Tab-separated table of C-alpha atoms in Angstrom:
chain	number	residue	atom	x	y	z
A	26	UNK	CA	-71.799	-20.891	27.311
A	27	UNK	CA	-74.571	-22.198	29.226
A	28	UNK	CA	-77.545	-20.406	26.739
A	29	UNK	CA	-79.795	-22.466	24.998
A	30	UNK	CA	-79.341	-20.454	21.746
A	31	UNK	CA	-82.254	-20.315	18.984
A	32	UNK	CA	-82.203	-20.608	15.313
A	33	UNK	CA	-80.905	-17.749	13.593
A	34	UNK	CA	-83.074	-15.311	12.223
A	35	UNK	CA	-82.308	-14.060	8.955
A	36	UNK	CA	-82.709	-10.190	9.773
A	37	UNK	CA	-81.397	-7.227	7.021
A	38	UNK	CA	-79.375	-4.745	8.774
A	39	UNK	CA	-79.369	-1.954	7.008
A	40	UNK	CA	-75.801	-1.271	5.243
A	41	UNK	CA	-74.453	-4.785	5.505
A	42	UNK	CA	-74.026	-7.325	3.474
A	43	UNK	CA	-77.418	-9.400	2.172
A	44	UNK	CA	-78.971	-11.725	4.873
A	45	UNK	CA	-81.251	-13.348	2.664
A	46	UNK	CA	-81.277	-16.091	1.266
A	47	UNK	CA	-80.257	-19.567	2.669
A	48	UNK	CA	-78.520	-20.165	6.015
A	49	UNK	CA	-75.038	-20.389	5.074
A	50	UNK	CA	-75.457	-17.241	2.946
A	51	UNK	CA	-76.372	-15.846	5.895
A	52	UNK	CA	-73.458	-17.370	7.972
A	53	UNK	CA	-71.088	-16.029	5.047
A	54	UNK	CA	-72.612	-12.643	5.195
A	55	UNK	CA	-72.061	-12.235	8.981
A	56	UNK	CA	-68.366	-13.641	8.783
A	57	UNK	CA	-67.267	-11.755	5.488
A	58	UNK	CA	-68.484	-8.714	7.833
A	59	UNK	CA	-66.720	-9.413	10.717
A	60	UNK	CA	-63.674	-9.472	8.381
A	61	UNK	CA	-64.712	-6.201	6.280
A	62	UNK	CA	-65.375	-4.473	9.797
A	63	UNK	CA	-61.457	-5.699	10.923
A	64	UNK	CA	-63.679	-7.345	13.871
A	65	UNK	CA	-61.791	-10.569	13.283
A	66	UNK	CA	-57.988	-10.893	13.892
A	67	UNK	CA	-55.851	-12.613	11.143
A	68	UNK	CA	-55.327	-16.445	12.720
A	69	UNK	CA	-58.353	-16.719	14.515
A	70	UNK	CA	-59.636	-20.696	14.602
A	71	UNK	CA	-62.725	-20.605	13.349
A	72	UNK	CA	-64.264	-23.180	15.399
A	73	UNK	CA	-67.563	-25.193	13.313
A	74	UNK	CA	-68.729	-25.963	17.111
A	75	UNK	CA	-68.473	-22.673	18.310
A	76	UNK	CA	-69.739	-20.784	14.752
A	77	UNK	CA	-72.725	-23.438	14.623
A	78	UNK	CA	-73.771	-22.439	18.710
A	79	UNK	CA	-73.409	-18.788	17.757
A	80	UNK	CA	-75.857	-19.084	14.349
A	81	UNK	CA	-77.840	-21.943	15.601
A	82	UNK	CA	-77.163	-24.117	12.485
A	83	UNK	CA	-75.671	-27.381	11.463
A	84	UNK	CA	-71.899	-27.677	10.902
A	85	UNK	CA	-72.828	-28.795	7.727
A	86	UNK	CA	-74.314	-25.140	7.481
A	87	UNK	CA	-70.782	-23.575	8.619
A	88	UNK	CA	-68.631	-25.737	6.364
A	89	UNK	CA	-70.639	-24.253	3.454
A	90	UNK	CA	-70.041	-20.877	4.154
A	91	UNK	CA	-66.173	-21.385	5.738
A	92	UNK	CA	-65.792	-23.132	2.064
A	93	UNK	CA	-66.901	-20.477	0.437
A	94	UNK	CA	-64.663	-17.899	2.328
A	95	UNK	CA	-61.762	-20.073	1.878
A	96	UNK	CA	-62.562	-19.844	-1.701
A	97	UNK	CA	-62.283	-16.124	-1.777
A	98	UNK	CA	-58.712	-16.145	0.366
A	99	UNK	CA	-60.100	-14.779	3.345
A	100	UNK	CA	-60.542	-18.469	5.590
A	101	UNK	CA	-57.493	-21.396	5.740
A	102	UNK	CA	-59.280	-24.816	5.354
A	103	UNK	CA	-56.863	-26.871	7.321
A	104	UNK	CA	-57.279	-30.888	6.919
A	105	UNK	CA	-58.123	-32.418	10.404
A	106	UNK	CA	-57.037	-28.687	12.553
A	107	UNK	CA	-60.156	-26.860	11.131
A	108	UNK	CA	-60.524	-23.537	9.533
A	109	UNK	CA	-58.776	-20.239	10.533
A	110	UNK	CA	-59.248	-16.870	9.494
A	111	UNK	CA	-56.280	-16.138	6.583
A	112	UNK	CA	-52.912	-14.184	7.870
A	113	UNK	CA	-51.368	-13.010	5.205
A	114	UNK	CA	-47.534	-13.068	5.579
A	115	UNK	CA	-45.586	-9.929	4.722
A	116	UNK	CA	-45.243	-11.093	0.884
A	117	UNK	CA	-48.418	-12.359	0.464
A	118	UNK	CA	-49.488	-8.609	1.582
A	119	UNK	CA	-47.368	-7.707	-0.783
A	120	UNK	CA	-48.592	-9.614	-3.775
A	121	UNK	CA	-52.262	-8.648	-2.646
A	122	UNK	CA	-51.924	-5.156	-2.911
A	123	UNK	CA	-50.024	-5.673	-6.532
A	124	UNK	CA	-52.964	-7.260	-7.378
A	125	UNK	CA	-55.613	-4.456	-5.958
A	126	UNK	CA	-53.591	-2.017	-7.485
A	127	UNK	CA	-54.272	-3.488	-11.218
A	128	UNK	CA	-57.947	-4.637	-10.693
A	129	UNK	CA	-58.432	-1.142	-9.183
A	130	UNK	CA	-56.720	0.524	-12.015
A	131	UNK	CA	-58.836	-1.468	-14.732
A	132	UNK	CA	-62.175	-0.988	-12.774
A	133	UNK	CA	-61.603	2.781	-12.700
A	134	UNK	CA	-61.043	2.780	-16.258
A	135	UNK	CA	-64.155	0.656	-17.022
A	136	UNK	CA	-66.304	2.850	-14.116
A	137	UNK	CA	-65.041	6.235	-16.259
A	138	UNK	CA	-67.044	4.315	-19.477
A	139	UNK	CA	-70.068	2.624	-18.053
A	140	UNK	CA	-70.709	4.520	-14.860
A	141	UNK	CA	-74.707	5.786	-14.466
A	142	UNK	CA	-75.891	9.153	-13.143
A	143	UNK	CA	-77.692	6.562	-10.479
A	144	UNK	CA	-74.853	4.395	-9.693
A	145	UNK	CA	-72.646	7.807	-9.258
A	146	UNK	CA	-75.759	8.834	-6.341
A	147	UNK	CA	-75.204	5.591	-4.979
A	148	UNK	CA	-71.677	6.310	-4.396
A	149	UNK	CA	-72.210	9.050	-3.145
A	150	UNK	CA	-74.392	8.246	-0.580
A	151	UNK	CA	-71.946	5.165	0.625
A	152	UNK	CA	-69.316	8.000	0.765
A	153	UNK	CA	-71.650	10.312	2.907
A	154	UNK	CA	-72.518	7.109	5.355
A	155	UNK	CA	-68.783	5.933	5.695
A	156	UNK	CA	-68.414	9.861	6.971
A	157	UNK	CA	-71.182	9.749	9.201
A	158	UNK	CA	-69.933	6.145	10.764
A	159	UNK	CA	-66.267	7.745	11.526
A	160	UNK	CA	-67.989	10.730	12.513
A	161	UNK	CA	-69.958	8.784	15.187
A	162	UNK	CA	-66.549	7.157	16.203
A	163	UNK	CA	-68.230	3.482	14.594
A	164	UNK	CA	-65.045	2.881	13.004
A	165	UNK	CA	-66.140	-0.750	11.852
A	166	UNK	CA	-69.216	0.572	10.170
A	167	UNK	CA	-66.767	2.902	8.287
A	168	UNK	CA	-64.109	0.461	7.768
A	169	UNK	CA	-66.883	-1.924	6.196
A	170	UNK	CA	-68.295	1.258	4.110
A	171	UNK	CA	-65.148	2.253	2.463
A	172	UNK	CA	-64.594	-1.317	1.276
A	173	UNK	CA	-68.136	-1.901	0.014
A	174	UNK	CA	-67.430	1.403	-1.860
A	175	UNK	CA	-64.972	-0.215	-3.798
A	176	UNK	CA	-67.277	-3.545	-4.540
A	177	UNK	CA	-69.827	-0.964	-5.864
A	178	UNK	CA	-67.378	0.385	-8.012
A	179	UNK	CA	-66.766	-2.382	-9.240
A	180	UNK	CA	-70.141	-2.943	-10.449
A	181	UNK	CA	-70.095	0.781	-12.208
A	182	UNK	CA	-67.337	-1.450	-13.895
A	183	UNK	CA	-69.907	-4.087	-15.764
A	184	UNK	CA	-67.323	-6.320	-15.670
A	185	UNK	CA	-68.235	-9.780	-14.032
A	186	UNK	CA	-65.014	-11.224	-13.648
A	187	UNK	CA	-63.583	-8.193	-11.679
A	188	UNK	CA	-66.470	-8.152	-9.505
A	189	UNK	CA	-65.676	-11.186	-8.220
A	190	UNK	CA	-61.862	-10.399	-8.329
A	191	UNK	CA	-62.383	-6.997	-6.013
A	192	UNK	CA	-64.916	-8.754	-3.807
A	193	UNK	CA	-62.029	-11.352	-2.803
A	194	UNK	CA	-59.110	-8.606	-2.730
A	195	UNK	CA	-61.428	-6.020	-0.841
A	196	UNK	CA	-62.245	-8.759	2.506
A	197	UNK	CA	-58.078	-9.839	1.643
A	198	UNK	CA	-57.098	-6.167	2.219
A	199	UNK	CA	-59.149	-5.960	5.301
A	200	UNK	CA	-57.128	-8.536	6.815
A	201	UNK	CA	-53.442	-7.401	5.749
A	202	UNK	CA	-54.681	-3.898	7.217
A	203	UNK	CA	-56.019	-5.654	10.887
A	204	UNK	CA	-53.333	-7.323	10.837
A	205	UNK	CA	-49.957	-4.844	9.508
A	206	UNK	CA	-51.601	-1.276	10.228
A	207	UNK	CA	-49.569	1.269	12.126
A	208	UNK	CA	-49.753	4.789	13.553
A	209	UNK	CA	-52.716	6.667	13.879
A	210	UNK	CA	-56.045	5.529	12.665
A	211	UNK	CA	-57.380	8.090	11.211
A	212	UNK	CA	-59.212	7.470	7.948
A	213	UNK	CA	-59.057	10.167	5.239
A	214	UNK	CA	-61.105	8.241	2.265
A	215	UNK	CA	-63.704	10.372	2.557
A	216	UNK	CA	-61.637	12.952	1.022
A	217	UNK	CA	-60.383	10.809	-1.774
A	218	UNK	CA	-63.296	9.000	-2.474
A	219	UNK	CA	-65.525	11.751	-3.266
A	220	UNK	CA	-62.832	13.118	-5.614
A	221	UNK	CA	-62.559	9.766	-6.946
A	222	UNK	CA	-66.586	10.155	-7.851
A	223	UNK	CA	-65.825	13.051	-9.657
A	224	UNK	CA	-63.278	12.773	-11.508
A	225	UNK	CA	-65.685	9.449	-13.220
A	226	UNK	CA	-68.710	12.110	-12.991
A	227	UNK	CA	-66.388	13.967	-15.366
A	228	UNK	CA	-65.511	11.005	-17.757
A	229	UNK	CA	-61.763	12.033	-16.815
A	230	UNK	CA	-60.124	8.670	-17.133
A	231	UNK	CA	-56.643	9.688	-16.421
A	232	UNK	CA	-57.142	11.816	-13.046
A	233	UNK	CA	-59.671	9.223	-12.063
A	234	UNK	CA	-57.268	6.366	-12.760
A	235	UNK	CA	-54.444	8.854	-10.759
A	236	UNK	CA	-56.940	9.673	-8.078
A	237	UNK	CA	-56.991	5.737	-7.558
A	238	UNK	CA	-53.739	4.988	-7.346
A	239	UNK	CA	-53.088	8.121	-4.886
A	240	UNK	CA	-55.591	6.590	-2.433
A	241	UNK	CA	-53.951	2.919	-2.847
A	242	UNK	CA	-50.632	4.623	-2.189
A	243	UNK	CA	-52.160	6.410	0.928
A	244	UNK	CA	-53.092	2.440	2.003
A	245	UNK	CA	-49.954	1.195	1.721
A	246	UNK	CA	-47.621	3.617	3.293
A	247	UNK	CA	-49.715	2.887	6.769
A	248	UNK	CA	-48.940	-0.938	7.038
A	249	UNK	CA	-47.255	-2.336	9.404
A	250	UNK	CA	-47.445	-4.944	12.313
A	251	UNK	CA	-51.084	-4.060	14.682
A	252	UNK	CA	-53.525	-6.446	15.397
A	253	UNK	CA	-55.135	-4.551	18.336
A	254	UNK	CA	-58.628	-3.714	16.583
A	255	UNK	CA	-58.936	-7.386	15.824
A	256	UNK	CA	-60.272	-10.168	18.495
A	257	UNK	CA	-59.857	-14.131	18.531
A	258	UNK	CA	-63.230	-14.344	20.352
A	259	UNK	CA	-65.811	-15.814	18.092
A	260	UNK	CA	-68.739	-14.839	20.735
A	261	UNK	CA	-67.624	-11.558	21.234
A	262	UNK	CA	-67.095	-10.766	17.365
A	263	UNK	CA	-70.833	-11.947	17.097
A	264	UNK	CA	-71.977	-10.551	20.432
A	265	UNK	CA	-74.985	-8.938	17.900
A	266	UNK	CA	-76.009	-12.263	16.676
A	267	UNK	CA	-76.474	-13.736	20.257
A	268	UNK	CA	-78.079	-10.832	21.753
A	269	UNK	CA	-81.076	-11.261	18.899
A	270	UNK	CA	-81.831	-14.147	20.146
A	271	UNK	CA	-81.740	-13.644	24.136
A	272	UNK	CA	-84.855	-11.319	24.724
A	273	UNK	CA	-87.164	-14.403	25.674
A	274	UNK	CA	-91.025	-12.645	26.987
A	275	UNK	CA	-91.197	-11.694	30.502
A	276	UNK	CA	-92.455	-14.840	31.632
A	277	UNK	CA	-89.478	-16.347	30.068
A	278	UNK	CA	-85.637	-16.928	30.600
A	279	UNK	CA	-82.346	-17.652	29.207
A	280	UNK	CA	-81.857	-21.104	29.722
């Protein structure tokens, strides 16, 4: 790269992930993206030099958000070979989805209880964007919606500790389906989710919980080996990011 790349502005997009707050929250917020939106492949070296010329921070910066990643099972911290985005192996995939399966069970239950007229609206509207994404053929943008659906579930939930849970099995199922998805990629969870939404509308624990475990089901029996909607290329996973900061005034130029 011979660009002399700026500081990163911290610029909302609308129906990502928060880019406020400090600069490795904002780092963390593009990456867990990349990985929500299958953008990443499973493996990919996460390069601090490269990551810190893309964002225009310190590697200091990057370690901070790689570290908290790795915390969340989504990044490999390797000692002295750097970090790398996770790839599940086929029992690890395994054990993840076991996992989804009984925090998604539990949060259903909980969302059936606690869930407001509001919080239904905003699901709602997540299901009618993730529609509109597909719809427009941005299949990231959907990809991203239908797991943020989930994480907003799981705040219907008011439980804390599952929050956290889902967040870290939600970017970890992202990952297992870049990297093990087969056949056609058609995505039906606009079907199921809005059922999903009504079935809790209607306080009707068991069909909800059923509903749930229908759509996990419908997950599953698509895995396989595919990496193709993945890429190792840090700069052209971020392409966005750079291109924010190359429109210097006419008098100016990329340097």
């Amino acid at each position: 790269m011979n660009e002399q790349l700026q500081p990163l502005k911290k610029q909302p997009r609308t129906g990502k992930s928060s880019r406020s707050g400090t600069q490795d929250d904002v780092v963390y917020a593009h990456i867990f993206d990349a990985i929500l939106e299958q953008r990443l492949a499973p493996g990919t070296k996460l390069s601090e030099e490269a990551l810190g010329e893309i964002f225009g921070v310190s590697r200091t910066i990057i370690r901070r958000a790689l570290s908290r990643l790795a915390h969340e099972g989504v990044v490999l911290l390797r000692p002295n070979r750097g970090a790398v985005v996770a790839s599940p192996s086929v029992e690890e995939a395994r054990q993840i989805f076991y996992a989804r399966r009984m925090v998604e069970r539990a949060i259903t239950e909980l969302a059936v209880e606690h869930a407001t007229a509001e919080q239904l609206a905003e699901l709602r509207q997540m299901v009618e964007d993730e529609h509109a994404s597909f719809a427009r053929g941005d299949r990231g943008a959907g990809i991203r919606l239908s797991g943020e659906f989930h994480l907003k579930l799981a705040e219907a939930a008011r439980n804390a500790p599952l929050i956290s849970f889902q967040r870290s099995l939600v970017s970890q199922t992202s990952l297992i389906i870049a990297q093990y998805e087969s056949g056609s990629r058609s995505h039906c969870s606009y079907d199921e989710h809005n059922q999903l939404i009504d079935a809790i509308e209607a306080r009707d624990a068991a069909r909800a919980v059923s509903l749930m475990m229908h759509h996990m089901d419908h997950i599953d029996s698509k895995l396989n080996l595919d990496e193709e909607s993945a890429s190792d290329d840090l700069h052209a996973v971020f392409s966005h990011v750079l291109q924010t900061k190359k429109k210097p005034g006419r008098n100016g130029a990329n340097r």
